[in-house]
mmCIF file of C-alpha atoms in Angstrom:
data_model
loop_
_atom_site.group_PDB
_atom_site.id
_atom_site.type_symbol
_atom_site.label_atom_id
_atom_site.label_comp_id
_atom_site.label_asym_id
_atom_site.label_seq_id
_atom_site.Cartn_x
_atom_site.Cartn_y
_atom_site.Cartn_z
ATOM 1 C CA MET A 1 -49.353 284.512 -20.748
ATOM 2 C CA LEU A 2 -49.293 285.660 -17.166
ATOM 3 C CA GLU A 3 -51.963 284.140 -14.945
ATOM 4 C CA ARG A 4 -55.064 286.070 -14.054
ATOM 5 C CA PRO A 5 -54.239 288.802 -11.575
ATOM 6 C CA SER A 6 -55.526 288.884 -8.021
ATOM 7 C CA ALA A 7 -58.981 290.223 -7.744
ATOM 8 C CA GLY A 8 -59.828 293.809 -7.095
ATOM 9 C CA PRO A 9 -61.221 294.943 -3.785
ATOM 10 C CA ALA A 10 -64.766 294.127 -4.782
ATOM 11 C CA GLY A 11 -63.840 290.537 -5.717
ATOM 12 C CA HIS A 12 -63.748 291.217 -9.415
ATOM 13 C CA ASP A 13 -61.064 290.031 -11.807
ATOM 14 C CA GLU A 14 -59.501 293.417 -12.409
ATOM 15 C CA TYR A 15 -59.498 296.997 -11.211
ATOM 16 C CA GLN A 16 -61.992 298.884 -13.306
ATOM 17 C CA SER A 17 -60.486 302.097 -11.974
ATOM 18 C CA ILE A 18 -57.194 301.230 -13.665
ATOM 19 C CA GLN A 19 -58.971 300.619 -16.959
ATOM 20 C CA CYS A 20 -60.567 304.037 -16.671
ATOM 21 C CA LEU A 21 -57.224 305.658 -15.910
ATOM 22 C CA ARG A 22 -55.704 303.976 -18.958
ATOM 23 C CA ALA A 23 -58.416 305.595 -21.060
ATOM 24 C CA LEU A 24 -57.953 309.020 -19.421
ATOM 25 C CA ALA A 25 -54.188 308.905 -19.746
ATOM 26 C CA ALA A 26 -54.408 307.988 -23.448
ATOM 27 C CA LEU A 27 -56.975 310.749 -24.063
ATOM 28 C CA MET A 28 -54.700 313.267 -22.360
ATOM 29 C CA VAL A 29 -51.891 312.427 -24.681
ATOM 30 C CA LEU A 30 -54.164 312.440 -27.707
ATOM 31 C CA VAL A 31 -55.619 315.892 -26.878
ATOM 32 C CA TYR A 32 -52.150 317.306 -26.289
ATOM 33 C CA HIS A 33 -50.690 316.012 -29.553
ATOM 34 C CA VAL A 34 -53.759 317.104 -31.614
ATOM 35 C CA GLY A 35 -53.805 320.458 -29.897
ATOM 36 C CA THR A 36 -50.090 321.155 -30.421
ATOM 37 C CA THR A 37 -50.202 319.934 -33.985
ATOM 38 C CA LEU A 38 -52.965 322.380 -34.816
ATOM 39 C CA SER A 39 -51.539 325.083 -32.497
ATOM 40 C CA VAL A 40 -54.801 325.421 -30.544
ATOM 41 C CA LEU A 41 -53.254 324.873 -27.103
ATOM 42 C CA HIS A 42 -51.665 327.878 -25.421
ATOM 43 C CA ASP A 43 -50.472 328.775 -21.957
ATOM 44 C CA GLY A 44 -53.088 330.480 -19.730
ATOM 45 C CA PRO A 45 -54.810 329.822 -16.412
ATOM 46 C CA VAL A 46 -54.842 326.204 -17.476
ATOM 47 C CA ARG A 47 -51.485 324.980 -18.718
ATOM 48 C CA PRO A 48 -51.789 322.536 -21.668
ATOM 49 C CA HIS A 49 -48.488 320.831 -20.885
ATOM 50 C CA TRP A 50 -50.162 319.047 -17.946
ATOM 51 C CA LEU A 51 -51.808 316.769 -20.468
ATOM 52 C CA THR A 52 -48.492 315.024 -21.103
ATOM 53 C CA ALA A 53 -48.702 313.760 -17.505
ATOM 54 C CA GLY A 54 -50.816 311.002 -19.040
ATOM 55 C CA VAL A 55 -47.551 309.213 -19.661
ATOM 56 C CA ASP A 56 -46.541 309.487 -15.976
ATOM 57 C CA ILE A 57 -49.961 308.017 -15.056
ATOM 58 C CA PHE A 58 -49.200 305.116 -17.421
ATOM 59 C CA PHE A 59 -45.860 304.484 -15.677
ATOM 60 C CA VAL A 60 -47.456 304.382 -12.218
ATOM 61 C CA VAL A 61 -50.259 302.120 -13.559
ATOM 62 C CA SER A 62 -47.691 299.787 -15.067
ATOM 63 C CA GLY A 63 -45.864 299.261 -11.822
ATOM 64 C CA PHE A 64 -49.190 298.697 -10.085
ATOM 65 C CA VAL A 65 -50.391 296.126 -12.610
ATOM 66 C CA MET A 66 -47.179 294.140 -12.695
ATOM 67 C CA VAL A 67 -47.392 293.582 -8.885
ATOM 68 C CA VAL A 68 -51.116 292.776 -8.976
ATOM 69 C CA ALA A 69 -50.555 290.299 -11.808
ATOM 70 C CA THR A 70 -47.653 288.418 -10.153
ATOM 71 C CA ARG A 71 -47.933 288.644 -6.421
ATOM 72 C CA ARG A 72 -50.131 285.570 -5.750
ATOM 73 C CA ARG A 73 -49.362 283.409 -8.783
ATOM 74 C CA PRO A 74 -45.619 283.581 -9.318
ATOM 75 C CA VAL A 75 -44.175 283.462 -12.793
ATOM 76 C CA GLY A 76 -40.554 282.946 -13.876
ATOM 77 C CA PRO A 77 -38.467 285.775 -15.338
ATOM 78 C CA GLY A 78 -38.280 284.118 -18.773
ATOM 79 C CA ARG A 79 -42.027 283.556 -19.059
ATOM 80 C CA PHE A 80 -42.730 287.041 -17.706
ATOM 81 C CA LEU A 81 -40.502 288.728 -20.287
ATOM 82 C CA ARG A 82 -41.834 286.620 -23.147
ATOM 83 C CA ALA A 83 -45.336 287.573 -22.096
ATOM 84 C CA ARG A 84 -44.601 291.293 -21.985
ATOM 85 C CA MET A 85 -42.669 291.312 -25.272
ATOM 86 C CA ALA A 86 -45.377 289.355 -27.058
ATOM 87 C CA ARG A 87 -47.884 291.816 -25.796
ATOM 88 C CA ILE A 88 -46.205 295.158 -26.594
ATOM 89 C CA VAL A 89 -43.974 294.360 -29.567
ATOM 90 C CA PRO A 90 -46.361 293.413 -32.403
ATOM 91 C CA LEU A 91 -48.444 296.570 -32.397
ATOM 92 C CA TYR A 92 -45.474 298.801 -31.806
ATOM 93 C CA TRP A 93 -43.515 297.290 -34.668
ATOM 94 C CA VAL A 94 -46.469 297.539 -37.013
ATOM 95 C CA ALA A 95 -47.242 301.140 -35.962
ATOM 96 C CA THR A 96 -43.556 302.139 -36.350
ATOM 97 C CA LEU A 97 -43.236 300.579 -39.790
ATOM 98 C CA LEU A 98 -46.496 302.207 -40.948
ATOM 99 C CA TYR A 99 -45.298 305.535 -39.672
ATOM 100 C CA ALA A 100 -42.028 305.142 -41.507
ATOM 101 C CA ALA A 101 -43.937 304.336 -44.704
ATOM 102 C CA LEU A 102 -46.148 307.350 -44.171
ATOM 103 C CA LEU A 103 -43.162 309.619 -43.908
ATOM 104 C CA VAL A 104 -41.851 308.294 -47.192
ATOM 105 C CA LEU A 105 -45.238 308.723 -48.899
ATOM 106 C CA GLN A 106 -45.529 312.266 -47.653
ATOM 107 C CA ARG A 107 -41.981 312.949 -48.810
ATOM 108 C CA GLN A 108 -40.757 313.829 -45.339
ATOM 109 C CA GLY A 109 -37.716 311.607 -45.811
ATOM 110 C CA ALA A 110 -37.156 307.908 -45.193
ATOM 111 C CA PRO A 111 -35.590 306.987 -41.798
ATOM 112 C CA SER A 112 -32.187 305.438 -41.912
ATOM 113 C CA LEU A 113 -31.809 301.703 -41.245
ATOM 114 C CA GLU A 114 -29.969 302.508 -38.015
ATOM 115 C CA GLU A 115 -32.769 304.769 -36.847
ATOM 116 C CA LEU A 116 -35.413 302.211 -37.736
ATOM 117 C CA LEU A 117 -33.625 299.340 -35.896
ATOM 118 C CA LYS A 118 -32.992 301.419 -32.778
ATOM 119 C CA SER A 119 -36.689 302.377 -32.731
ATOM 120 C CA LEU A 120 -37.886 298.791 -33.174
ATOM 121 C CA PHE A 121 -35.567 297.334 -30.527
ATOM 122 C CA PHE A 122 -36.214 299.984 -27.819
ATOM 123 C CA VAL A 123 -32.779 301.646 -27.943
ATOM 124 C CA PHE A 124 -32.540 305.176 -26.588
ATOM 125 C CA TYR A 125 -31.073 307.521 -29.161
ATOM 126 C CA THR A 126 -31.398 311.115 -30.345
ATOM 127 C CA ASN A 127 -34.046 311.420 -33.045
ATOM 128 C CA PRO A 128 -32.598 313.513 -35.897
ATOM 129 C CA ARG A 129 -36.117 314.686 -36.795
ATOM 130 C CA THR A 130 -36.988 316.056 -33.403
ATOM 131 C CA GLY A 131 -33.583 316.588 -31.808
ATOM 132 C CA GLU A 132 -34.986 314.746 -28.752
ATOM 133 C CA PRO A 133 -34.148 311.357 -27.295
ATOM 134 C CA THR A 134 -37.228 309.748 -28.855
ATOM 135 C CA PRO A 135 -37.704 306.887 -31.321
ATOM 136 C CA LEU A 136 -39.157 307.316 -34.816
ATOM 137 C CA LEU A 137 -42.690 306.881 -33.484
ATOM 138 C CA VAL A 138 -42.395 309.491 -30.779
ATOM 139 C CA PRO A 139 -44.754 308.006 -28.189
ATOM 140 C CA GLY A 140 -42.502 304.913 -28.224
ATOM 141 C CA TRP A 141 -40.062 306.676 -25.827
ATOM 142 C CA SER A 142 -42.302 305.559 -22.979
ATOM 143 C CA LEU A 143 -42.206 301.948 -24.216
ATOM 144 C CA ASN A 144 -38.426 302.119 -23.940
ATOM 145 C CA TYR A 145 -38.889 302.765 -20.245
ATOM 146 C CA GLU A 146 -41.500 300.036 -20.011
ATOM 147 C CA VAL A 147 -39.050 297.541 -21.404
ATOM 148 C CA TYR A 148 -36.347 298.811 -19.085
ATOM 149 C CA PHE A 149 -38.652 298.375 -16.133
ATOM 150 C CA TYR A 150 -39.787 294.872 -17.287
ATOM 151 C CA VAL A 151 -36.228 293.645 -17.455
ATOM 152 C CA MET A 152 -35.414 294.957 -13.946
ATOM 153 C CA PHE A 153 -38.744 293.673 -12.560
ATOM 154 C CA ALA A 154 -38.072 290.235 -13.996
ATOM 155 C CA ALA A 155 -34.718 290.174 -12.263
ATOM 156 C CA VAL A 156 -36.331 290.546 -8.833
ATOM 157 C CA LEU A 157 -39.382 288.298 -9.308
ATOM 158 C CA TRP A 158 -37.837 285.783 -6.952
ATOM 159 C CA LEU A 159 -38.158 288.312 -4.101
ATOM 160 C CA SER A 160 -41.259 289.070 -2.078
ATOM 161 C CA VAL A 161 -43.281 292.106 -3.254
ATOM 162 C CA ALA A 162 -41.985 294.301 -0.396
ATOM 163 C CA ARG A 163 -38.325 293.419 -1.215
ATOM 164 C CA ARG A 164 -38.979 293.995 -4.928
ATOM 165 C CA ILE A 165 -40.087 297.540 -4.144
ATOM 166 C CA LEU A 166 -37.128 298.239 -1.854
ATOM 167 C CA VAL A 167 -34.563 296.756 -4.239
ATOM 168 C CA LEU A 168 -35.795 298.409 -7.365
ATOM 169 C CA GLY A 169 -36.354 301.697 -5.607
ATOM 170 C CA ALA A 170 -32.769 301.630 -4.303
ATOM 171 C CA ILE A 171 -31.336 300.631 -7.727
ATOM 172 C CA PHE A 172 -33.212 303.291 -9.658
ATOM 173 C CA ALA A 173 -32.507 305.981 -7.081
ATOM 174 C CA PHE A 174 -28.794 305.104 -7.150
ATOM 175 C CA ILE A 175 -28.704 305.303 -10.963
ATOM 176 C CA CYS A 176 -30.400 308.686 -10.820
ATOM 177 C CA MET A 177 -27.561 310.061 -8.705
ATOM 178 C CA PHE A 178 -25.322 309.976 -11.808
ATOM 179 C CA ARG A 179 -27.649 312.160 -13.911
ATOM 180 C CA PRO A 180 -25.630 315.394 -13.276
ATOM 181 C CA LEU A 181 -22.532 313.678 -14.713
ATOM 182 C CA VAL A 182 -24.272 312.614 -17.957
ATOM 183 C CA PRO A 183 -23.344 314.596 -21.112
ATOM 184 C CA ALA A 184 -26.391 316.447 -22.456
ATOM 185 C CA ASP A 185 -25.999 314.841 -25.883
ATOM 186 C CA ASP A 186 -25.839 311.236 -24.645
ATOM 187 C CA ALA A 187 -29.414 310.047 -25.230
ATOM 188 C CA LEU A 188 -28.845 306.584 -23.748
ATOM 189 C CA LEU A 189 -27.394 307.727 -20.459
ATOM 190 C CA PHE A 190 -29.735 310.693 -20.274
ATOM 191 C CA ARG A 191 -32.723 308.388 -20.395
ATOM 192 C CA LEU A 192 -31.308 305.650 -18.185
ATOM 193 C CA THR A 193 -30.461 308.071 -15.360
ATOM 194 C CA SER A 194 -33.927 309.683 -15.499
ATOM 195 C CA PRO A 195 -36.063 309.389 -12.353
ATOM 196 C CA HIS A 196 -39.007 308.117 -14.550
ATOM 197 C CA PRO A 197 -38.436 304.478 -13.405
ATOM 198 C CA LEU A 198 -39.211 305.574 -9.806
ATOM 199 C CA GLU A 199 -42.803 306.171 -10.978
ATOM 200 C CA PHE A 200 -43.040 302.478 -11.769
ATOM 201 C CA VAL A 201 -41.784 301.718 -8.266
ATOM 202 C CA ALA A 202 -44.375 304.061 -6.795
ATOM 203 C CA GLY A 203 -47.057 302.059 -8.675
ATOM 204 C CA MET A 204 -45.622 298.902 -7.177
ATOM 205 C CA ALA A 205 -45.920 300.400 -3.719
ATOM 206 C CA LEU A 206 -49.518 301.379 -4.344
ATOM 207 C CA ALA A 207 -50.339 297.813 -5.333
ATOM 208 C CA TYR A 208 -48.688 296.586 -2.107
ATOM 209 C CA ALA A 209 -50.940 298.947 -0.121
ATOM 210 C CA ALA A 210 -54.070 298.420 -2.211
ATOM 211 C CA SER A 211 -55.846 296.292 0.316
ATOM 212 C CA ALA A 212 -55.497 298.928 2.976
ATOM 213 C CA ALA A 213 -56.428 301.664 0.569
ATOM 214 C CA SER A 214 -59.658 299.878 -0.431
ATOM 215 C CA ARG A 215 -60.885 300.213 3.152
ATOM 216 C CA LEU A 216 -60.949 304.013 2.856
ATOM 217 C CA PRO A 217 -64.200 305.754 1.795
ATOM 218 C CA ALA A 218 -64.588 305.775 -1.993
ATOM 219 C CA TRP A 219 -65.476 309.462 -1.909
ATOM 220 C CA SER A 220 -62.097 310.339 -0.463
ATOM 221 C CA GLY A 221 -60.415 308.741 -3.500
ATOM 222 C CA ALA A 222 -62.589 310.780 -5.817
ATOM 223 C CA ILE A 223 -61.570 314.009 -3.955
ATOM 224 C CA LEU A 224 -57.892 313.044 -4.223
ATOM 225 C CA ILE A 225 -58.177 312.539 -7.994
ATOM 226 C CA ALA A 226 -59.962 315.878 -8.469
ATOM 227 C CA VAL A 227 -57.429 317.749 -6.408
ATOM 228 C CA ALA A 228 -54.487 316.071 -8.222
ATOM 229 C CA PHE A 229 -55.874 316.874 -11.650
ATOM 230 C CA ALA A 230 -56.595 320.465 -10.614
ATOM 231 C CA GLY A 231 -53.013 320.771 -9.344
ATOM 232 C CA LEU A 232 -51.611 319.414 -12.539
ATOM 233 C CA ALA A 233 -53.549 321.827 -14.685
ATOM 234 C CA THR A 234 -53.058 325.042 -12.725
ATOM 235 C CA ILE A 235 -49.962 324.960 -10.608
ATOM 236 C CA GLY A 236 -46.784 326.349 -12.171
ATOM 237 C CA THR A 237 -43.378 325.266 -10.964
ATOM 238 C CA GLY A 238 -39.783 325.182 -11.933
ATOM 239 C CA LEU A 239 -39.370 321.584 -10.919
ATOM 240 C CA SER A 240 -38.350 318.909 -13.439
ATOM 241 C CA ARG A 241 -41.077 316.891 -15.123
ATOM 242 C CA VAL A 242 -40.892 313.815 -12.863
ATOM 243 C CA LEU A 243 -40.652 315.807 -9.663
ATOM 244 C CA PHE A 244 -43.731 317.758 -10.569
ATOM 245 C CA PHE A 245 -45.866 315.331 -12.567
ATOM 246 C CA GLY A 246 -44.832 312.251 -10.592
ATOM 247 C CA PRO A 247 -46.492 313.051 -7.249
ATOM 248 C CA PHE A 248 -49.720 314.096 -8.999
ATOM 249 C CA ALA A 249 -49.748 310.929 -11.110
ATOM 250 C CA ILE A 250 -49.166 308.810 -7.979
ATOM 251 C CA ALA A 251 -51.995 310.639 -6.237
ATOM 252 C CA ILE A 252 -54.394 310.039 -9.162
ATOM 253 C CA VAL A 253 -53.642 306.331 -9.236
ATOM 254 C CA ALA A 254 -53.934 306.089 -5.445
ATOM 255 C CA GLY A 255 -57.240 307.901 -5.592
ATOM 256 C CA ALA A 256 -58.526 305.593 -8.264
ATOM 257 C CA VAL A 257 -57.695 302.507 -6.218
ATOM 258 C CA ILE A 258 -59.518 304.022 -3.222
ATOM 259 C CA ALA A 259 -62.475 304.951 -5.370
ATOM 260 C CA GLU A 260 -62.682 301.593 -7.094
ATOM 261 C CA PRO A 261 -66.409 301.041 -6.291
ATOM 262 C CA LEU A 262 -67.275 304.317 -8.077
ATOM 263 C CA PHE A 263 -65.439 303.218 -11.183
ATOM 264 C CA ARG A 264 -67.709 300.165 -11.456
ATOM 265 C CA MET A 265 -70.767 302.283 -12.256
ATOM 266 C CA ALA A 266 -72.418 301.339 -15.531
ATOM 267 C CA VAL A 267 -72.195 304.929 -16.777
ATOM 268 C CA LEU A 268 -68.421 304.534 -17.054
ATOM 269 C CA GLY A 269 -68.664 301.511 -19.273
ATOM 270 C CA PRO A 270 -67.559 303.364 -22.405
ATOM 271 C CA LEU A 271 -64.511 304.690 -20.569
ATOM 272 C CA ARG A 272 -63.601 301.190 -19.435
ATOM 273 C CA ARG A 273 -63.935 299.937 -23.042
ATOM 274 C CA LEU A 274 -61.663 302.733 -24.194
ATOM 275 C CA GLY A 275 -59.289 301.600 -21.536
ATOM 276 C CA ASP A 276 -59.081 298.246 -23.231
ATOM 277 C CA ALA A 277 -58.057 300.027 -26.441
ATOM 278 C CA SER A 278 -55.788 302.566 -24.752
ATOM 279 C CA TYR A 279 -52.569 300.955 -26.045
ATOM 280 C CA SER A 280 -53.868 301.150 -29.585
ATOM 281 C CA LEU A 281 -54.961 304.717 -29.094
ATOM 282 C CA TYR A 282 -51.571 305.672 -27.683
ATOM 283 C CA LEU A 283 -49.592 304.195 -30.621
ATOM 284 C CA THR A 284 -51.880 304.743 -33.572
ATOM 285 C CA HIS A 285 -53.024 308.344 -32.970
ATOM 286 C CA PRO A 286 -49.759 309.794 -34.412
ATOM 287 C CA LEU A 287 -50.506 307.813 -37.610
ATOM 288 C CA VAL A 288 -54.041 309.226 -37.822
ATOM 289 C CA VAL A 289 -52.889 312.817 -37.100
ATOM 290 C CA THR A 290 -50.060 312.662 -39.612
ATOM 291 C CA LEU A 291 -52.344 311.121 -42.253
ATOM 292 C CA LEU A 292 -55.162 313.649 -41.813
ATOM 293 C CA LEU A 293 -53.123 316.792 -41.478
ATOM 294 C CA PRO A 294 -52.236 317.206 -45.157
ATOM 295 C CA LEU A 295 -55.820 316.305 -46.138
ATOM 296 C CA LEU A 296 -57.393 319.211 -44.324
ATOM 297 C CA ALA A 297 -58.883 321.712 -46.774
ATOM 298 C CA PRO A 298 -57.510 325.219 -46.627
ATOM 299 C CA GLY A 299 -59.621 327.369 -44.327
ATOM 300 C CA THR A 300 -60.896 324.346 -42.316
ATOM 301 C CA ALA A 301 -61.991 325.500 -38.848
ATOM 302 C CA VAL A 302 -59.312 324.538 -36.376
ATOM 303 C CA ALA A 303 -61.886 323.277 -33.819
ATOM 304 C CA GLY A 304 -63.539 321.066 -36.439
ATOM 305 C CA ALA A 305 -60.139 319.682 -37.504
ATOM 306 C CA ALA A 306 -59.216 318.929 -33.932
ATOM 307 C CA ILE A 307 -62.499 317.114 -33.237
ATOM 308 C CA THR A 308 -62.178 315.202 -36.544
ATOM 309 C CA MET A 309 -58.644 314.051 -35.652
ATOM 310 C CA ALA A 310 -59.651 313.027 -32.151
ATOM 311 C CA ILE A 311 -62.722 311.022 -33.246
ATOM 312 C CA ALA A 312 -60.805 309.424 -36.063
ATOM 313 C CA SER A 313 -58.010 308.421 -33.655
ATOM 314 C CA ILE A 314 -60.479 306.855 -31.256
ATOM 315 C CA VAL A 315 -62.239 304.930 -34.072
ATOM 316 C CA ALA A 316 -58.852 303.707 -35.409
ATOM 317 C CA ALA A 317 -57.909 302.593 -31.883
ATOM 318 C CA PHE A 318 -60.936 300.444 -31.496
ATOM 319 C CA LEU A 319 -60.425 298.935 -34.951
ATOM 320 C CA SER A 320 -56.765 298.227 -34.105
ATOM 321 C CA TYR A 321 -57.719 296.670 -30.740
ATOM 322 C CA HIS A 322 -60.362 294.297 -32.167
ATOM 323 C CA ALA A 323 -58.756 293.531 -35.491
ATOM 324 C CA PHE A 324 -55.136 293.296 -34.409
ATOM 325 C CA GLU A 325 -54.453 293.383 -30.696
ATOM 326 C CA LEU A 326 -56.957 290.762 -29.574
ATOM 327 C CA PRO A 327 -56.081 288.200 -32.345
ATOM 328 C CA ILE A 328 -52.346 288.701 -31.785
ATOM 329 C CA ALA A 329 -52.804 288.379 -28.033
ATOM 330 C CA GLY A 330 -54.476 285.032 -28.547
ATOM 331 C CA LEU A 331 -51.671 283.820 -30.741
ATOM 332 C CA ALA A 332 -49.110 285.029 -28.268
ATOM 333 C CA ARG A 333 -50.707 283.190 -25.382
ATOM 334 C CA GLY A 334 -50.799 280.049 -27.506
ATOM 335 C CA TRP A 335 -47.070 280.478 -28.355
ATOM 336 C CA ILE A 336 -46.112 281.014 -24.689
ATOM 337 C CA ARG A 337 -48.218 278.102 -23.379
ATOM 338 C CA GLY A 338 -47.246 275.885 -26.245
ATOM 339 C CA ARG A 339 -50.790 275.485 -27.491
ATOM 340 C CA ARG A 340 -53.523 277.594 -29.087
ATOM 341 C CA SER A 341 -55.649 279.806 -26.829
ATOM 342 C CA ASN A 342 -58.571 282.013 -27.637
ATOM 343 C CA ALA A 343 -59.135 283.190 -24.082
ATOM 344 C CA PRO A 344 -59.719 286.982 -23.658
ATOM 345 C CA ALA A 345 -56.928 289.173 -22.562
ATOM 346 C CA THR A 346 -56.515 289.588 -18.781
ATOM 347 C CA GLU A 347 -55.344 292.746 -17.019
ATOM 348 C CA ALA A 348 -51.834 291.355 -16.925
ATOM 349 C CA ASP A 349 -51.857 290.949 -20.704
ATOM 350 C CA ARG A 350 -52.694 294.566 -21.333
ATOM 351 C CA PRO A 351 -49.822 296.981 -21.536
ATOM 352 C CA SER A 352 -50.144 300.056 -19.436
ATOM 353 C CA GLY A 353 -48.585 302.609 -21.697
#
């Protein structure tokens, strides 16, 4: 797999702040999906839609991590892509197939072979169930962007970090210029011309500036995070998702890098551990919610149902991480290196969305 990433500002092997952000981002998506499923989230002084910005945070984190993981110990494009695919594909495929089986068992209709294959192989298409450009397992839409970014990132690995940022930023910005020309019903072009990939580039830029950022007072990073989250939750705007969520997501990741020493406090240990299992939480919570929803007894208190779904999703995520992700990650490293390996996953091995 990829070599161990460069150390964080405190000389540790990884940024603990990034682990905490992974946990927070996954929890944001979980709360949003549980809340909307049970119709307990409504517009008010605090807008629930801000919770979906967890995905935008994941995108910025992904760009950050890919630079941190490759800037000092270069890796070839082929090995980089094998490592990323080996890391994200197994759990995504299993979760997608389980979700398809669950739909059949609940008599919600079996997906077509075409829909299933497009979902499994990260092809953007219009989901006939939702009418949106999402795969069968809806959170997988962000993985399509992750794969898109990985391919583009691999193509510029031979460049210096600064040039990677400039080249990818220019390419993605150029592609975005064609968005007004894209037919509304063309899911592939609609997604490819989205400004979402620029959030990955922003994460790359933050990684490039991380050393300078780490010299700022940690408390200033904490304030930046608080202000950004408050803005996300309360400010209304007519801007598109990326133009609104993107700057706040970038500010949150930047604040976390600055406040890295604060994120190493022992009290945040559970949050860091949830960060380890964030990929499992992100992909398996739709399964848990879909499975539990028909089992709720009539008259069940909505608050109790929401708490049950959230706790069950977190428990399932930890089970998935320890019983599936870690063993598969070890096998994948052995496959890539050509020998068996039981070493624990590094930050580079962990997907960020």
